[in-house]
PDB file of C-alpha atoms in Angstrom:
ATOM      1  CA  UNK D 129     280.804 -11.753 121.324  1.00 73.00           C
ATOM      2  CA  UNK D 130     277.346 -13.477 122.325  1.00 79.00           C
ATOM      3  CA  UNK D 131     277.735 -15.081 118.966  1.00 93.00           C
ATOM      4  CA  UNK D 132     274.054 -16.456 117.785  1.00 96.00           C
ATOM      5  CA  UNK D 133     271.194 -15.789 120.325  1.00 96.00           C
ATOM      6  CA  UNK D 134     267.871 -17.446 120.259  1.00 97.00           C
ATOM      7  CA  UNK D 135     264.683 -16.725 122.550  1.00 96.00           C
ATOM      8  CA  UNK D 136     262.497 -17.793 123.707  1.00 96.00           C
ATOM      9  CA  UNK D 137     264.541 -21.296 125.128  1.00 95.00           C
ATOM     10  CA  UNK D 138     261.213 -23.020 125.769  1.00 96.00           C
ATOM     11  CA  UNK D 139     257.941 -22.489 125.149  1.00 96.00           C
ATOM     12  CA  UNK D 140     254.032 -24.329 125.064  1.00 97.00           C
ATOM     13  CA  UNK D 141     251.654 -23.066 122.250  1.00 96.00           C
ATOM     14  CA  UNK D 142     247.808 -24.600 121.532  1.00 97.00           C
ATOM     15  CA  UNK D 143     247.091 -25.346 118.017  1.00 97.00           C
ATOM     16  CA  UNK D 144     246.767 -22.554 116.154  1.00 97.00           C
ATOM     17  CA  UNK D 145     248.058 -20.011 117.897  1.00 97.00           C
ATOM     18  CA  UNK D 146     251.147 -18.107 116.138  1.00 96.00           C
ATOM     19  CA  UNK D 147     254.254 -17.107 117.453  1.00 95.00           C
ATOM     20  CA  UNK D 148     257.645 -15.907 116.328  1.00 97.00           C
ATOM     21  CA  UNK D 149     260.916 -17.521 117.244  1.00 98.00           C
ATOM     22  CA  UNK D 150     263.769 -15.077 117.300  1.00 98.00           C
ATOM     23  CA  UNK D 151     267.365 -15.292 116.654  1.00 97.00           C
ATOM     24  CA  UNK D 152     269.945 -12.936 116.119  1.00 97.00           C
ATOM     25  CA  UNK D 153     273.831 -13.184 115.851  1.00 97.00           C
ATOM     26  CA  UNK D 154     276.642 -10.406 116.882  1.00 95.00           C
ATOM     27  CA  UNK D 155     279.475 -11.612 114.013  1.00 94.00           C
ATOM     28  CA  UNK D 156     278.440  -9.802 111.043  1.00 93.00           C
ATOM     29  CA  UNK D 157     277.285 -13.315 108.953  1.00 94.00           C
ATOM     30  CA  UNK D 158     275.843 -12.648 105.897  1.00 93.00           C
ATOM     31  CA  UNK D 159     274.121 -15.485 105.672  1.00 94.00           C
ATOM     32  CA  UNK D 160     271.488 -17.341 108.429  1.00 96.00           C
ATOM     33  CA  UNK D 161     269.620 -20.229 108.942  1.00 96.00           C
ATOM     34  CA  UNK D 162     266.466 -22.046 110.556  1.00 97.00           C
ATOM     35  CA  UNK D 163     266.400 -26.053 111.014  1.00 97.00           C
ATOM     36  CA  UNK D 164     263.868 -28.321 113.375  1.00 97.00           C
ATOM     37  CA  UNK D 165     265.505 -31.007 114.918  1.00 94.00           C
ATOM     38  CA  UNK D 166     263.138 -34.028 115.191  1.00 91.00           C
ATOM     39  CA  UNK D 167     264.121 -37.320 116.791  1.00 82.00           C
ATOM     40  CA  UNK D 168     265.626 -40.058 114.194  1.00 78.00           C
ATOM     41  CA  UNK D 169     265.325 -37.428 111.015  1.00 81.00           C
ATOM     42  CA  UNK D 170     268.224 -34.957 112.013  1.00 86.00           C
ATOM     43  CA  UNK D 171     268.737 -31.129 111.244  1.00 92.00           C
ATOM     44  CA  UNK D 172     266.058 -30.129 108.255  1.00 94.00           C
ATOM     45  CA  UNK D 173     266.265 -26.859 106.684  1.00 94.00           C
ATOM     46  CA  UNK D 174     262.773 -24.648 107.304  1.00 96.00           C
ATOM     47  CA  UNK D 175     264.629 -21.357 105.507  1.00 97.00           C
ATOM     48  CA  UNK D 176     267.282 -19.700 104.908  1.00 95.00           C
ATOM     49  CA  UNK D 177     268.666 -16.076 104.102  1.00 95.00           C
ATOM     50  CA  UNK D 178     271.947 -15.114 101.987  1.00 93.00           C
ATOM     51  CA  UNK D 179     271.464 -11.220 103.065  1.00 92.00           C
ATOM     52  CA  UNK D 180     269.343  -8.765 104.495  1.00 93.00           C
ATOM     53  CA  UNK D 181     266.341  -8.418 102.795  1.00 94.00           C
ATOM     54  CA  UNK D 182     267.141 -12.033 100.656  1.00 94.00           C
ATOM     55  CA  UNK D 183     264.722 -14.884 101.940  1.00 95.00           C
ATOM     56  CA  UNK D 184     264.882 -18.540 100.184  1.00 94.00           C
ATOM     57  CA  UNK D 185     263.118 -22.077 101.168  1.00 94.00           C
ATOM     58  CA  UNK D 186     264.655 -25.238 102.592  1.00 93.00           C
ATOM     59  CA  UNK D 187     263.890 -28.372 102.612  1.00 91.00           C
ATOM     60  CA  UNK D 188     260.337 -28.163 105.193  1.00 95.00           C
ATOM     61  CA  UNK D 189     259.137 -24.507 104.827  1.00 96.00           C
ATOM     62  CA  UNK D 190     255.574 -24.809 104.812  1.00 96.00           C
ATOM     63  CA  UNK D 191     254.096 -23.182 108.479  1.00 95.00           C
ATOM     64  CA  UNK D 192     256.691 -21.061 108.638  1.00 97.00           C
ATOM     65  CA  UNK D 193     257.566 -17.568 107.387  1.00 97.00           C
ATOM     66  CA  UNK D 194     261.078 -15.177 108.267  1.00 97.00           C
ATOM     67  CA  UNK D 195     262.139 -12.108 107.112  1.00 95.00           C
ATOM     68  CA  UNK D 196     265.170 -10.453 107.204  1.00 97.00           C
ATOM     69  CA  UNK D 197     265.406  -6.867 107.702  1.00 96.00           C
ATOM     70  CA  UNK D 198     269.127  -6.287 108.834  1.00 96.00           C
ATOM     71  CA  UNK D 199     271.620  -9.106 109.186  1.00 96.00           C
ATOM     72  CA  UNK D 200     271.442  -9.134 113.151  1.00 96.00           C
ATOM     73  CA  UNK D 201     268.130 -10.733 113.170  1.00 97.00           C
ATOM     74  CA  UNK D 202     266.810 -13.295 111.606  1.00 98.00           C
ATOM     75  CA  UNK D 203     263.253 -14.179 112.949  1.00 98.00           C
ATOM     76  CA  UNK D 204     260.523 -17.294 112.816  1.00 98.00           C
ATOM     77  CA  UNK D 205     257.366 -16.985 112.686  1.00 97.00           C
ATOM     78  CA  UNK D 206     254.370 -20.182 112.886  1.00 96.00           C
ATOM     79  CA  UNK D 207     251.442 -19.032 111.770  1.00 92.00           C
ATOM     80  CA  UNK D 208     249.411 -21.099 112.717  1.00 96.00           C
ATOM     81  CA  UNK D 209     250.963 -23.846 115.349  1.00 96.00           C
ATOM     82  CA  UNK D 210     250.332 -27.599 114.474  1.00 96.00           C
ATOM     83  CA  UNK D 211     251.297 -30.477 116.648  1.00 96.00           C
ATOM     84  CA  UNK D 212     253.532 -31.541 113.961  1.00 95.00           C
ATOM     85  CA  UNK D 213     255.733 -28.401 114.459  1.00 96.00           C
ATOM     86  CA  UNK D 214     256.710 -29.448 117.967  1.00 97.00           C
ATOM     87  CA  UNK D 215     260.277 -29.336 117.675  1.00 96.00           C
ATOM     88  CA  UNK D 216     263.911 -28.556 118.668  1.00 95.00           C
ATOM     89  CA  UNK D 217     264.814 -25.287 116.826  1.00 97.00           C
ATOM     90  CA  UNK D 218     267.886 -24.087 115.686  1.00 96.00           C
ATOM     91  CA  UNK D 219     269.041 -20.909 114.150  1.00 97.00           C
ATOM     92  CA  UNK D 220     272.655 -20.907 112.245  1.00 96.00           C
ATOM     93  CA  UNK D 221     274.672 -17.937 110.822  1.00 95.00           C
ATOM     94  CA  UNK D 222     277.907 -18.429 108.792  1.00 92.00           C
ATOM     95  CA  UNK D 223     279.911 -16.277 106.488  1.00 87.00           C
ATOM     96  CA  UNK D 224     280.519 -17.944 103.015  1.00 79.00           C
ATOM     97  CA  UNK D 225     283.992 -18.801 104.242  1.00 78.00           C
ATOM     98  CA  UNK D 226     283.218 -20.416 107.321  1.00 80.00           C
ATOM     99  CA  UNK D 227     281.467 -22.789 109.423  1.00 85.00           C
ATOM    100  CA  UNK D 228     278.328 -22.389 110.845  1.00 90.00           C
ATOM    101  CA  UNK D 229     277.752 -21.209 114.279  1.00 94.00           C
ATOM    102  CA  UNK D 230     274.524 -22.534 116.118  1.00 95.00           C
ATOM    103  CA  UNK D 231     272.151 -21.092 118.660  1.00 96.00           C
ATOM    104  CA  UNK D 232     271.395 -23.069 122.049  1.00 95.00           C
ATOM    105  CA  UNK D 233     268.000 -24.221 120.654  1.00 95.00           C
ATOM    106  CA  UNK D 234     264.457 -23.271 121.136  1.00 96.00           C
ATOM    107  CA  UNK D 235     262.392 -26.217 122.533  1.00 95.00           C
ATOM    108  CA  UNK D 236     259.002 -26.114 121.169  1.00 97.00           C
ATOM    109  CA  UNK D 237     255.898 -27.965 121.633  1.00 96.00           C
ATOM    110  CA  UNK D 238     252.427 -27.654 120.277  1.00 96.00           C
ATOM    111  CA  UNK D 239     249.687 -29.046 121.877  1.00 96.00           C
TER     112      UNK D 239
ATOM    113  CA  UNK A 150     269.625 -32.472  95.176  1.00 77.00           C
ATOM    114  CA  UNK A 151     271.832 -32.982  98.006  1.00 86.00           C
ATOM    115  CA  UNK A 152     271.644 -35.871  99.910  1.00 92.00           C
ATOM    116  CA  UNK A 153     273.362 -37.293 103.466  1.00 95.00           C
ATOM    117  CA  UNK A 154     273.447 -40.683 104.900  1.00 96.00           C
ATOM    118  CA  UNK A 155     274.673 -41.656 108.120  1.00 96.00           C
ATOM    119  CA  UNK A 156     273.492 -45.565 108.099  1.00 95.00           C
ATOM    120  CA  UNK A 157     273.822 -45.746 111.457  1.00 95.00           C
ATOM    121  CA  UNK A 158     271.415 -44.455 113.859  1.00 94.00           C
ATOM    122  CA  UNK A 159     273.030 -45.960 117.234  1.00 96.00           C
ATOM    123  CA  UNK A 160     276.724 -47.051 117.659  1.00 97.00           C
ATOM    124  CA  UNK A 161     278.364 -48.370 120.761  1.00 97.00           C
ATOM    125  CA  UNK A 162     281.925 -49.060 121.731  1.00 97.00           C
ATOM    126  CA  UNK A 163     283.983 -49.540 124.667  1.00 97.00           C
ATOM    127  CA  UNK A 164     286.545 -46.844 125.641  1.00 97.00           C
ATOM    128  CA  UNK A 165     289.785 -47.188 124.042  1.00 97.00           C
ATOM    129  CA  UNK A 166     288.303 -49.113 120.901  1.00 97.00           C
ATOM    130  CA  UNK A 167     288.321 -47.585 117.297  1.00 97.00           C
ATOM    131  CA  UNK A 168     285.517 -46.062 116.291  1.00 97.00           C
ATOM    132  CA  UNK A 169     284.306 -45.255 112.594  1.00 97.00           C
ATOM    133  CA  UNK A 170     280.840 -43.484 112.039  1.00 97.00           C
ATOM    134  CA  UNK A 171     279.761 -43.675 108.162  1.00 97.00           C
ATOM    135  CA  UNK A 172     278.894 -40.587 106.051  1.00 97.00           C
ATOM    136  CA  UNK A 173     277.732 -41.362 102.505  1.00 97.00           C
ATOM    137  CA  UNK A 174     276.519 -38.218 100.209  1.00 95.00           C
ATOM    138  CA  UNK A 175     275.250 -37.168  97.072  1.00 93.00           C
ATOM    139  CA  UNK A 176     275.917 -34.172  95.243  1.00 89.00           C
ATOM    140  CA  UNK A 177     276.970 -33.390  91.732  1.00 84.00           C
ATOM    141  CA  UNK A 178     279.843 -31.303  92.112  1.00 79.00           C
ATOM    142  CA  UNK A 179     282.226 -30.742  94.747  1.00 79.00           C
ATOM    143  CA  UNK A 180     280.501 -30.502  97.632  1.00 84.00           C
ATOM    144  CA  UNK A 181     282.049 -28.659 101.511  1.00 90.00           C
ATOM    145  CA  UNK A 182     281.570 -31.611 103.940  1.00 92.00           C
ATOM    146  CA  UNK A 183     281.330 -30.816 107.577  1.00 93.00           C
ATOM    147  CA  UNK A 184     281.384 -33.206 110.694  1.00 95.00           C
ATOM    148  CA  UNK A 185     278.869 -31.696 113.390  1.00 95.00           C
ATOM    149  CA  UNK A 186     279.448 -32.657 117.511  1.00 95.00           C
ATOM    150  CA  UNK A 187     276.125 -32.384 119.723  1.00 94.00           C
ATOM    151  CA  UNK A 188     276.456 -32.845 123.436  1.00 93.00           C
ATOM    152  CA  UNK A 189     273.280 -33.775 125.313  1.00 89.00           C
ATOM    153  CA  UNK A 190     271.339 -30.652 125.321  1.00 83.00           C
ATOM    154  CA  UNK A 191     274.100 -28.669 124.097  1.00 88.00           C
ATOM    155  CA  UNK A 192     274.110 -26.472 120.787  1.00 90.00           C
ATOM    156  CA  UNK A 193     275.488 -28.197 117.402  1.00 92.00           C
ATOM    157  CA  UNK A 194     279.431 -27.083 117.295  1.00 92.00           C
ATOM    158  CA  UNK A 195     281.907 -27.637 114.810  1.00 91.00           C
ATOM    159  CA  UNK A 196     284.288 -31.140 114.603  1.00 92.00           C
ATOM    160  CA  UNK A 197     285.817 -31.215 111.602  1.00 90.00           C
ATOM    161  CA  UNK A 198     285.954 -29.524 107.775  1.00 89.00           C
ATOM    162  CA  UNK A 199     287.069 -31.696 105.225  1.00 85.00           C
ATOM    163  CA  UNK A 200     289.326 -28.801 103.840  1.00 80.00           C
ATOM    164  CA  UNK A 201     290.727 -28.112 106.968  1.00 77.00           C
ATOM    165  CA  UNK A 202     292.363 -31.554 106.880  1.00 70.00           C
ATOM    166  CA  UNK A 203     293.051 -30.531 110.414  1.00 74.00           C
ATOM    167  CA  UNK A 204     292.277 -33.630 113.636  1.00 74.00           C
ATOM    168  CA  UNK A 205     289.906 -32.073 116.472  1.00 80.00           C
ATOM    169  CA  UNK A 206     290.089 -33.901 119.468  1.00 88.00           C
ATOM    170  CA  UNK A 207     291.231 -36.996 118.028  1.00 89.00           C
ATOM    171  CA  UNK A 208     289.326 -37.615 115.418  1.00 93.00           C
ATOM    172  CA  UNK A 209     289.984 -37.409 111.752  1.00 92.00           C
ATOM    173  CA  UNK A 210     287.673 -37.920 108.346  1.00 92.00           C
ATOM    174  CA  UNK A 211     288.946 -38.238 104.557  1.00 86.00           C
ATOM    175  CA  UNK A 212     286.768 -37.242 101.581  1.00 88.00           C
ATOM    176  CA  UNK A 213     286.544 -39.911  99.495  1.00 89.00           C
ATOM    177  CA  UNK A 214     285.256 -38.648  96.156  1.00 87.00           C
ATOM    178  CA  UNK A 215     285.148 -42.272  94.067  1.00 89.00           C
ATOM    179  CA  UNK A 216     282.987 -43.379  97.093  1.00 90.00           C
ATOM    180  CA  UNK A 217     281.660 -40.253  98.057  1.00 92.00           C
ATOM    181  CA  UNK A 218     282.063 -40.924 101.365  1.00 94.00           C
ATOM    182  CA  UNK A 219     283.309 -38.734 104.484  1.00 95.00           C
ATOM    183  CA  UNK A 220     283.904 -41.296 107.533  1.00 96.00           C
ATOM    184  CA  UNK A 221     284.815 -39.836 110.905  1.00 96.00           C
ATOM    185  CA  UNK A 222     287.526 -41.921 112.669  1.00 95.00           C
ATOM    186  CA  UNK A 223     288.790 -41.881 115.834  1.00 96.00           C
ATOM    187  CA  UNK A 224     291.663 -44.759 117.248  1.00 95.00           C
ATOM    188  CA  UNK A 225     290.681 -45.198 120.434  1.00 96.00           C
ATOM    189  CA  UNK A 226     287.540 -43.637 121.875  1.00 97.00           C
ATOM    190  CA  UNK A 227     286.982 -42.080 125.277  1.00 97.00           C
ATOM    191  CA  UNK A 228     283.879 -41.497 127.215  1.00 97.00           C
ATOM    192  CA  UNK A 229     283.393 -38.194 126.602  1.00 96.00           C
ATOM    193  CA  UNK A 230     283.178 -38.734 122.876  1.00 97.00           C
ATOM    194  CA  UNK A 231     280.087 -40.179 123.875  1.00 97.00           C
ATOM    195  CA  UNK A 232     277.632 -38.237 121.527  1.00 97.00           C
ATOM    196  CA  UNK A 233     275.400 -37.329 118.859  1.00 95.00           C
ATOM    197  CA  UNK A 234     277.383 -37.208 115.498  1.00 97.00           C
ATOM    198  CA  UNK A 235     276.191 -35.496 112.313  1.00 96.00           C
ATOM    199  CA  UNK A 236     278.052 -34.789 108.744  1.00 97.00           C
ATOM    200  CA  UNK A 237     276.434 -32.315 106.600  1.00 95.00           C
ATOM    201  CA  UNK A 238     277.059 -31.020 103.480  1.00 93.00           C
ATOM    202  CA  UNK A 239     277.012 -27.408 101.993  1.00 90.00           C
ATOM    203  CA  UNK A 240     276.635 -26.666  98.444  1.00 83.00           C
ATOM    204  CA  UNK A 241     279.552 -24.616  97.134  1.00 79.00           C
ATOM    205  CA  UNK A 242     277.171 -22.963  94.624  1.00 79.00           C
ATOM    206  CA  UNK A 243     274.982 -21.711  97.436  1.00 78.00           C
ATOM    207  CA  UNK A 244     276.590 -21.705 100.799  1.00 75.00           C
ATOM    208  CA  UNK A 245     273.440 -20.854 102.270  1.00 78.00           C
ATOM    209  CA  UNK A 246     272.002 -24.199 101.929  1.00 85.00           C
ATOM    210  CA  UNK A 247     273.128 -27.355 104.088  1.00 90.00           C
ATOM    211  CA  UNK A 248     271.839 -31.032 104.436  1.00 93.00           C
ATOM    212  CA  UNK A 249     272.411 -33.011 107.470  1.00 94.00           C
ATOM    213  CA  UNK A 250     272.108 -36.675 107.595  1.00 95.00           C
ATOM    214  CA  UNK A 251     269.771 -38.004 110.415  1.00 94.00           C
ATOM    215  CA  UNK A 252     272.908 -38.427 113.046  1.00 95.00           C
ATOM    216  CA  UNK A 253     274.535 -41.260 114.411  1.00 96.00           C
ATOM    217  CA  UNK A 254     274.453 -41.438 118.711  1.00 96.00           C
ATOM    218  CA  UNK A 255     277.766 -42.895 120.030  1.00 97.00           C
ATOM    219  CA  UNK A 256     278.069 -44.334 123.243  1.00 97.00           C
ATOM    220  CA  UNK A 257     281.341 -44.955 124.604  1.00 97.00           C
ATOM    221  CA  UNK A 258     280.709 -47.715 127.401  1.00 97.00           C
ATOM    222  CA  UNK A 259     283.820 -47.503 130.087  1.00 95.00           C
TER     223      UNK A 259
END
């Protein structure tokens, strides 16, 4: 078991340019999440899904889209990158049971 | 809405002192309270559930639903307890969404 997986671990955007953050977990979770970690404000939910094909907002989803087309993979995409989106990001998957599992992080910055 | 409060940002303590980190939430209902464990530059892993009632390495937290509080405890702290904290709550009516408070750092000085 990998458990949850998230690429790239690091990576340098300019303003504006889009990307997509993936994640994807090996345990059969039916549910998944996205949260930035910013210094002094904690973990803040971006989005998060209950299912494939079942998408809802957190607490700081504007930027950022995901989809959910099978419940392996649960990707992020910016957009349109903003300074204000450099970030720590984390992906979670849980069953409704259960704790939830994190990925290692994807360190982010905008510039 | 769901709320979390960890009032303190930064706590310190020598090794073998008690140590108490605050969790304060709001929720109407009854919420699933979690204690999160983040080593530096390590992924988020579990610490505690309240219903678990279980002690991880140590440490132990009660729900306290007149205060709705959720304090992590641990009687005498070691060095390698030495990180960041964070208690988060899931709503039982929709597991899929979870509020973290903004973490407390814990230093354990030797």
């Amino acid at each position: 078991n990998a458990g949850v997986t998230q690429t790239p671990k690091f990576q340098v955007l300019k303003t504006g340019q889009s990307m997509t953050l993936q994640c994807a977990q090996d345990m059969n979770h039916e549910y998944m999440s996205w949260y930035r970690q910013d210094p002094g404000m904690g973990l803040r939910l971006i989005h998060y899904s209950v299912g494939a094909g079942i998408t809802d907002q957190g607490e700081v989803p504007n930027g950022y889209n995901v989809s959910r087309s099978t419940t392996e993979d649960f990707p992020l995409r910016l957009l349109s990158a903003a300074p204000s989106q450099t970030s720590v990001y984390f992906c979670a998957s849980r069953t409704v049971t259960d704790t939830q599992y994190f990925g290692p992080g994807t360190r982010l910055t905008v510039l | 809405a769901q709320r979390v409060t960890q009032p303190e940002k930064l706590l310190s303590v020598f090794k073998g002192a008690p140590v108490e980190l605050k969790c304060n939430y709001s929720y109407s209902g009854s919420p699933e309270l979690f204690w999160y464990v983040q080593y530096s530059r390590q992924r988020l892993q579990l610490l505690l559930r309240h219903i678990s009632r279980e002690s991880i390495k140590g440490f132990t937290a009660d729900l306290n639903k007149g205060e709705t509080s959720f304090h992590l405890k641990k009687p005498f702290a070691q060095e390698e307890d030495s990180a960041m904290y964070y208690c988060a709550l899931t709503s039982t009516t929709n597991a899929g969404k979870s509020t973290f408070g903004d973490g407390t750092t814990l230093t354990v000085k030797p």
